[in-house]
Amino acid sequence: MTATLTGVDVAPPVTSVKRRRRVPGWLAVAPLLVFVAVAFGVPSIAMLNGAFSVKDQATGASSYSTENLTASLQGAYLTALLGSIKLSAVSAGIGTVLGLPLAQVVVTSRFRALREAVLTASGVLANFGGVPLAFAFVATLGNAGVLTKHLHLADHGWDLYSFWGLVIVYLYFLIPLMVLTITPALEGLRSQWREAAQNNGATAVQYWRHVALPVLLPSLLGGFVLLFGSAFAAYATAAAMVGSSVPLVTLQIADAISGNVLVGQENVALALSLDMVLVAGLVMAVYLPLQRRSARWLDA
């Protein structure tokens, strides 16, 4: 049947449209979920099982107990855990304070080549660590290092193989990491906010104190958390430089696994790893709510 409009026959609208079968959305993320389950889930289950497992050396029977966790929070193990927390917090704090103004200079620079060069170098230096970094500092600032002898640093009490020496080495890759982390947040600051502050008579210091820093605070805390985690999990650099002279939990885990101190302490090493996960989880619990608050301002 057709309808007539001003003498012209018009065909009826086609109502039969082939419906495309929609693929469920969760199938798109299924490979990622499988990867996360294998890469993170299986090791986490193995760590939890080992941390709470106690093996009787006489009979070889295993049972579940909190003995390993109790041992990980006593004596040298507790000292190493607190030493890692202190080292990571100090290194991350200094890296955050020094990385912010450097990133601000990069963001406000009119020279695009300088900006790209600094960001590229930061990307390289942020991933430069381990034994090569330790060797570079030992050759430069060690007891027989080039600068140590040339500047007579040993006469002034300089010691690379100490807590503060390790902090300086960690800052070599933590500051570039902070530059990469905080740069997007600095780019998100609206120029209208600075103009409004200036129109109301605010100085540059007042603008940063009352406007920019409150908005950037969650991002700064996020950068601090990232730097804290990088320093907290670092092993090769500290192992090659200071050995056991600076107590660190990662070094204690390596000693427990290899049996350098006591044989059969592998489960204590897993308990120490669980302690590290709990510390990182507490830090992240503080960071996530503030990060959501910052996102509302920067995305507005």
JSON list of N, CA, C and O in Angstrom, two decimals, residues 47-71 264-268 270-271:
[
{"chain": "A", "resi": 47, "resn": "MET", "atom": "N", "xyz": [52.11, -15.76, 47.86]},
{"chain": "A", "resi": 47, "resn": "MET", "atom": "CA", "xyz": [52.73, -15.00, 48.94]},
{"chain": "A", "resi": 47, "resn": "MET", "atom": "C", "xyz": [51.94, -15.13, 50.24]},
{"chain": "A", "resi": 47, "resn": "MET", "atom": "O", "xyz": [52.50, -15.35, 51.32]},
{"chain": "A", "resi": 48, "resn": "LEU", "atom": "N", "xyz": [50.61, -15.02, 50.14]},
{"chain": "A", "resi": 48, "resn": "LEU", "atom": "CA", "xyz": [49.78, -15.16, 51.33]},
{"chain": "A", "resi": 48, "resn": "LEU", "atom": "C", "xyz": [49.89, -16.57, 51.92]},
{"chain": "A", "resi": 48, "resn": "LEU", "atom": "O", "xyz": [49.98, -16.73, 53.15]},
{"chain": "A", "resi": 49, "resn": "ASN", "atom": "N", "xyz": [49.87, -17.56, 51.06]},
{"chain": "A", "resi": 49, "resn": "ASN", "atom": "CA", "xyz": [49.96, -18.94, 51.54]},
{"chain": "A", "resi": 49, "resn": "ASN", "atom": "C", "xyz": [51.30, -19.19, 52.24]},
{"chain": "A", "resi": 49, "resn": "ASN", "atom": "O", "xyz": [51.35, -19.81, 53.31]},
{"chain": "A", "resi": 50, "resn": "GLY", "atom": "N", "xyz": [52.39, -18.70, 51.64]},
{"chain": "A", "resi": 50, "resn": "GLY", "atom": "CA", "xyz": [53.69, -18.90, 52.24]},
{"chain": "A", "resi": 50, "resn": "GLY", "atom": "C", "xyz": [53.90, -18.10, 53.50]},
{"chain": "A", "resi": 50, "resn": "GLY", "atom": "O", "xyz": [54.58, -18.56, 54.43]},
{"chain": "A", "resi": 51, "resn": "ALA", "atom": "N", "xyz": [53.34, -16.88, 53.55]},
{"chain": "A", "resi": 51, "resn": "ALA", "atom": "CA", "xyz": [53.52, -16.03, 54.73]},
{"chain": "A", "resi": 51, "resn": "ALA", "atom": "C", "xyz": [52.89, -16.62, 55.97]},
{"chain": "A", "resi": 51, "resn": "ALA", "atom": "O", "xyz": [53.38, -16.42, 57.09]},
{"chain": "A", "resi": 52, "resn": "PHE", "atom": "N", "xyz": [51.81, -17.36, 55.80]},
{"chain": "A", "resi": 52, "resn": "PHE", "atom": "CA", "xyz": [51.10, -17.94, 56.94]},
{"chain": "A", "resi": 52, "resn": "PHE", "atom": "C", "xyz": [51.41, -19.43, 57.13]},
{"chain": "A", "resi": 52, "resn": "PHE", "atom": "O", "xyz": [50.80, -20.08, 57.98]},
{"chain": "A", "resi": 53, "resn": "SER", "atom": "N", "xyz": [52.34, -19.97, 56.34]},
{"chain": "A", "resi": 53, "resn": "SER", "atom": "CA", "xyz": [52.68, -21.38, 56.45]},
{"chain": "A", "resi": 53, "resn": "SER", "atom": "C", "xyz": [53.94, -21.55, 57.28]},
{"chain": "A", "resi": 53, "resn": "SER", "atom": "O", "xyz": [54.93, -20.83, 57.09]},
{"chain": "A", "resi": 54, "resn": "VAL", "atom": "N", "xyz": [53.89, -22.49, 58.20]},
{"chain": "A", "resi": 54, "resn": "VAL", "atom": "CA", "xyz": [55.03, -22.81, 59.06]},
{"chain": "A", "resi": 54, "resn": "VAL", "atom": "C", "xyz": [55.35, -24.28, 58.90]},
{"chain": "A", "resi": 54, "resn": "VAL", "atom": "O", "xyz": [54.46, -25.13, 59.02]},
{"chain": "A", "resi": 55, "resn": "LYS", "atom": "N", "xyz": [56.62, -24.59, 58.62]},
{"chain": "A", "resi": 55, "resn": "LYS", "atom": "CA", "xyz": [57.04, -25.96, 58.40]},
{"chain": "A", "resi": 55, "resn": "LYS", "atom": "C", "xyz": [57.84, -26.47, 59.59]},
{"chain": "A", "resi": 55, "resn": "LYS", "atom": "O", "xyz": [58.79, -25.82, 60.04]},
{"chain": "A", "resi": 56, "resn": "ASP", "atom": "N", "xyz": [57.44, -27.61, 60.08]},
{"chain": "A", "resi": 56, "resn": "ASP", "atom": "CA", "xyz": [58.16, -28.25, 61.17]},
{"chain": "A", "resi": 56, "resn": "ASP", "atom": "C", "xyz": [59.43, -28.90, 60.62]},
{"chain": "A", "resi": 56, "resn": "ASP", "atom": "O", "xyz": [59.38, -29.79, 59.78]},
{"chain": "A", "resi": 57, "resn": "GLN", "atom": "N", "xyz": [60.60, -28.43, 61.12]},
{"chain": "A", "resi": 57, "resn": "GLN", "atom": "CA", "xyz": [61.87, -28.92, 60.58]},
{"chain": "A", "resi": 57, "resn": "GLN", "atom": "C", "xyz": [62.10, -30.39, 60.92]},
{"chain": "A", "resi": 57, "resn": "GLN", "atom": "O", "xyz": [62.81, -31.10, 60.20]},
{"chain": "A", "resi": 58, "resn": "ALA", "atom": "N", "xyz": [61.48, -30.88, 61.99]},
{"chain": "A", "resi": 58, "resn": "ALA", "atom": "CA", "xyz": [61.69, -32.28, 62.39]},
{"chain": "A", "resi": 58, "resn": "ALA", "atom": "C", "xyz": [60.85, -33.24, 61.57]},
{"chain": "A", "resi": 58, "resn": "ALA", "atom": "O", "xyz": [61.35, -34.24, 61.04]},
{"chain": "A", "resi": 59, "resn": "THR", "atom": "N", "xyz": [59.57, -32.95, 61.45]},
{"chain": "A", "resi": 59, "resn": "THR", "atom": "CA", "xyz": [58.66, -33.86, 60.75]},
{"chain": "A", "resi": 59, "resn": "THR", "atom": "C", "xyz": [58.41, -33.46, 59.31]},
{"chain": "A", "resi": 59, "resn": "THR", "atom": "O", "xyz": [57.96, -34.27, 58.50]},
{"chain": "A", "resi": 60, "resn": "GLY", "atom": "N", "xyz": [58.65, -32.19, 58.97]},
{"chain": "A", "resi": 60, "resn": "GLY", "atom": "CA", "xyz": [58.38, -31.72, 57.61]},
{"chain": "A", "resi": 60, "resn": "GLY", "atom": "C", "xyz": [56.94, -31.37, 57.37]},
{"chain": "A", "resi": 60, "resn": "GLY", "atom": "O", "xyz": [56.56, -31.04, 56.24]},
{"chain": "A", "resi": 61, "resn": "ALA", "atom": "N", "xyz": [56.09, -31.43, 58.41]},
{"chain": "A", "resi": 61, "resn": "ALA", "atom": "CA", "xyz": [54.68, -31.10, 58.27]},
{"chain": "A", "resi": 61, "resn": "ALA", "atom": "C", "xyz": [54.49, -29.59, 58.25]},
{"chain": "A", "resi": 61, "resn": "ALA", "atom": "O", "xyz": [55.21, -28.85, 58.94]},
{"chain": "A", "resi": 62, "resn": "SER", "atom": "N", "xyz": [53.52, -29.13, 57.48]},
{"chain": "A", "resi": 62, "resn": "SER", "atom": "CA", "xyz": [53.21, -27.71, 57.36]},
{"chain": "A", "resi": 62, "resn": "SER", "atom": "C", "xyz": [51.89, -27.40, 58.03]},
{"chain": "A", "resi": 62, "resn": "SER", "atom": "O", "xyz": [50.96, -28.20, 58.00]},
{"chain": "A", "resi": 63, "resn": "SER", "atom": "N", "xyz": [51.81, -26.22, 58.61]},
{"chain": "A", "resi": 63, "resn": "SER", "atom": "CA", "xyz": [50.59, -25.76, 59.25]},
{"chain": "A", "resi": 63, "resn": "SER", "atom": "C", "xyz": [50.50, -24.25, 59.09]},
{"chain": "A", "resi": 63, "resn": "SER", "atom": "O", "xyz": [51.50, -23.59, 58.77]},
{"chain": "A", "resi": 64, "resn": "TYR", "atom": "N", "xyz": [49.31, -23.71, 59.29]},
{"chain": "A", "resi": 64, "resn": "TYR", "atom": "CA", "xyz": [49.10, -22.27, 59.16]},
{"chain": "A", "resi": 64, "resn": "TYR", "atom": "C", "xyz": [49.22, -21.60, 60.51]},
{"chain": "A", "resi": 64, "resn": "TYR", "atom": "O", "xyz": [48.64, -22.05, 61.50]},
{"chain": "A", "resi": 65, "resn": "SER", "atom": "N", "xyz": [50.00, -20.51, 60.52]},
{"chain": "A", "resi": 65, "resn": "SER", "atom": "CA", "xyz": [50.23, -19.78, 61.76]},
{"chain": "A", "resi": 65, "resn": "SER", "atom": "C", "xyz": [50.69, -18.37, 61.41]},
{"chain": "A", "resi": 65, "resn": "SER", "atom": "O", "xyz": [51.06, -18.08, 60.27]},
{"chain": "A", "resi": 66, "resn": "THR", "atom": "N", "xyz": [50.67, -17.49, 62.41]},
{"chain": "A", "resi": 66, "resn": "THR", "atom": "CA", "xyz": [51.16, -16.12, 62.24]},
{"chain": "A", "resi": 66, "resn": "THR", "atom": "C", "xyz": [52.60, -15.97, 62.72]},
{"chain": "A", "resi": 66, "resn": "THR", "atom": "O", "xyz": [53.07, -14.86, 62.93]},
{"chain": "A", "resi": 67, "resn": "GLU", "atom": "N", "xyz": [53.28, -17.07, 62.85]},
{"chain": "A", "resi": 67, "resn": "GLU", "atom": "CA", "xyz": [54.66, -17.04, 63.37]},
{"chain": "A", "resi": 67, "resn": "GLU", "atom": "C", "xyz": [55.58, -16.26, 62.45]},
{"chain": "A", "resi": 67, "resn": "GLU", "atom": "O", "xyz": [56.44, -15.50, 62.92]},
{"chain": "A", "resi": 68, "resn": "ASN", "atom": "N", "xyz": [55.44, -16.43, 61.14]},
{"chain": "A", "resi": 68, "resn": "ASN", "atom": "CA", "xyz": [56.30, -15.71, 60.21]},
{"chain": "A", "resi": 68, "resn": "ASN", "atom": "C", "xyz": [56.06, -14.21, 60.26]},
{"chain": "A", "resi": 68, "resn": "ASN", "atom": "O", "xyz": [57.02, -13.42, 60.21]},
{"chain": "A", "resi": 69, "resn": "LEU", "atom": "N", "xyz": [54.81, -13.79, 60.34]},
{"chain": "A", "resi": 69, "resn": "LEU", "atom": "CA", "xyz": [54.51, -12.37, 60.43]},
{"chain": "A", "resi": 69, "resn": "LEU", "atom": "C", "xyz": [55.03, -11.77, 61.73]},
{"chain": "A", "resi": 69, "resn": "LEU", "atom": "O", "xyz": [55.53, -10.64, 61.75]},
{"chain": "A", "resi": 70, "resn": "THR", "atom": "N", "xyz": [54.92, -12.53, 62.81]},
{"chain": "A", "resi": 70, "resn": "THR", "atom": "CA", "xyz": [55.46, -12.05, 64.08]},
{"chain": "A", "resi": 70, "resn": "THR", "atom": "C", "xyz": [56.97, -11.88, 64.01]},
{"chain": "A", "resi": 70, "resn": "THR", "atom": "O", "xyz": [57.53, -10.89, 64.49]},
{"chain": "A", "resi": 71, "resn": "ALA", "atom": "N", "xyz": [57.65, -12.84, 63.37]},
{"chain": "A", "resi": 71, "resn": "ALA", "atom": "CA", "xyz": [59.10, -12.75, 63.23]},
{"chain": "A", "resi": 71, "resn": "ALA", "atom": "C", "xyz": [59.51, -11.59, 62.33]},
{"chain": "A", "resi": 71, "resn": "ALA", "atom": "O", "xyz": [60.57, -10.97, 62.54]},
{"chain": "A", "resi": 264, "resn": "GLY", "atom": "N", "xyz": [66.08, -22.01, 55.82]},
{"chain": "A", "resi": 264, "resn": "GLY", "atom": "CA", "xyz": [64.66, -22.26, 55.98]},
{"chain": "A", "resi": 264, "resn": "GLY", "atom": "C", "xyz": [63.84, -21.04, 56.36]},
{"chain": "A", "resi": 264, "resn": "GLY", "atom": "O", "xyz": [62.81, -21.16, 57.01]},
{"chain": "A", "resi": 265, "resn": "GLN", "atom": "N", "xyz": [64.31, -19.86, 55.97]},
{"chain": "A", "resi": 265, "resn": "GLN", "atom": "CA", "xyz": [63.60, -18.62, 56.28]},
{"chain": "A", "resi": 265, "resn": "GLN", "atom": "C", "xyz": [62.85, -18.06, 55.07]},
{"chain": "A", "resi": 265, "resn": "GLN", "atom": "O", "xyz": [62.54, -16.88, 55.03]},
{"chain": "A", "resi": 266, "resn": "GLU", "atom": "N", "xyz": [62.58, -18.93, 54.08]},
{"chain": "A", "resi": 266, "resn": "GLU", "atom": "CA", "xyz": [61.91, -18.45, 52.88]},
{"chain": "A", "resi": 266, "resn": "GLU", "atom": "C", "xyz": [60.52, -17.87, 53.20]},
{"chain": "A", "resi": 266, "resn": "GLU", "atom": "O", "xyz": [60.11, -16.86, 52.62]},
{"chain": "A", "resi": 267, "resn": "ASN", "atom": "N", "xyz": [59.80, -18.48, 54.11]},
{"chain": "A", "resi": 267, "resn": "ASN", "atom": "CA", "xyz": [58.47, -18.00, 54.44]},
{"chain": "A", "resi": 267, "resn": "ASN", "atom": "C", "xyz": [58.52, -16.68, 55.22]},
{"chain": "A", "resi": 267, "resn": "ASN", "atom": "O", "xyz": [57.59, -15.87, 55.14]},
{"chain": "A", "resi": 268, "resn": "VAL", "atom": "N", "xyz": [59.60, -16.47, 55.96]},
{"chain": "A", "resi": 268, "resn": "VAL", "atom": "CA", "xyz": [59.77, -15.16, 56.60]},
{"chain": "A", "resi": 268, "resn": "VAL", "atom": "C", "xyz": [59.97, -14.08, 55.54]},
{"chain": "A", "resi": 268, "resn": "VAL", "atom": "O", "xyz": [59.48, -12.96, 55.68]},
{"chain": "A", "resi": 270, "resn": "LEU", "atom": "N", "xyz": [58.60, -14.14, 52.61]},
{"chain": "A", "resi": 270, "resn": "LEU", "atom": "CA", "xyz": [57.26, -13.88, 52.09]},
{"chain": "A", "resi": 270, "resn": "LEU", "atom": "C", "xyz": [56.47, -13.00, 53.06]},
{"chain": "A", "resi": 270, "resn": "LEU", "atom": "O", "xyz": [55.68, -12.15, 52.63]},
{"chain": "A", "resi": 271, "resn": "ALA", "atom": "N", "xyz": [56.66, -13.19, 54.34]},
{"chain": "A", "resi": 271, "resn": "ALA", "atom": "CA", "xyz": [56.00, -12.34, 55.32]},
{"chain": "A", "resi": 271, "resn": "ALA", "atom": "C", "xyz": [56.50, -10.90, 55.22]},
{"chain": "A", "resi": 271, "resn": "ALA", "atom": "O", "xyz": [55.71, -9.94, 55.34]}
]
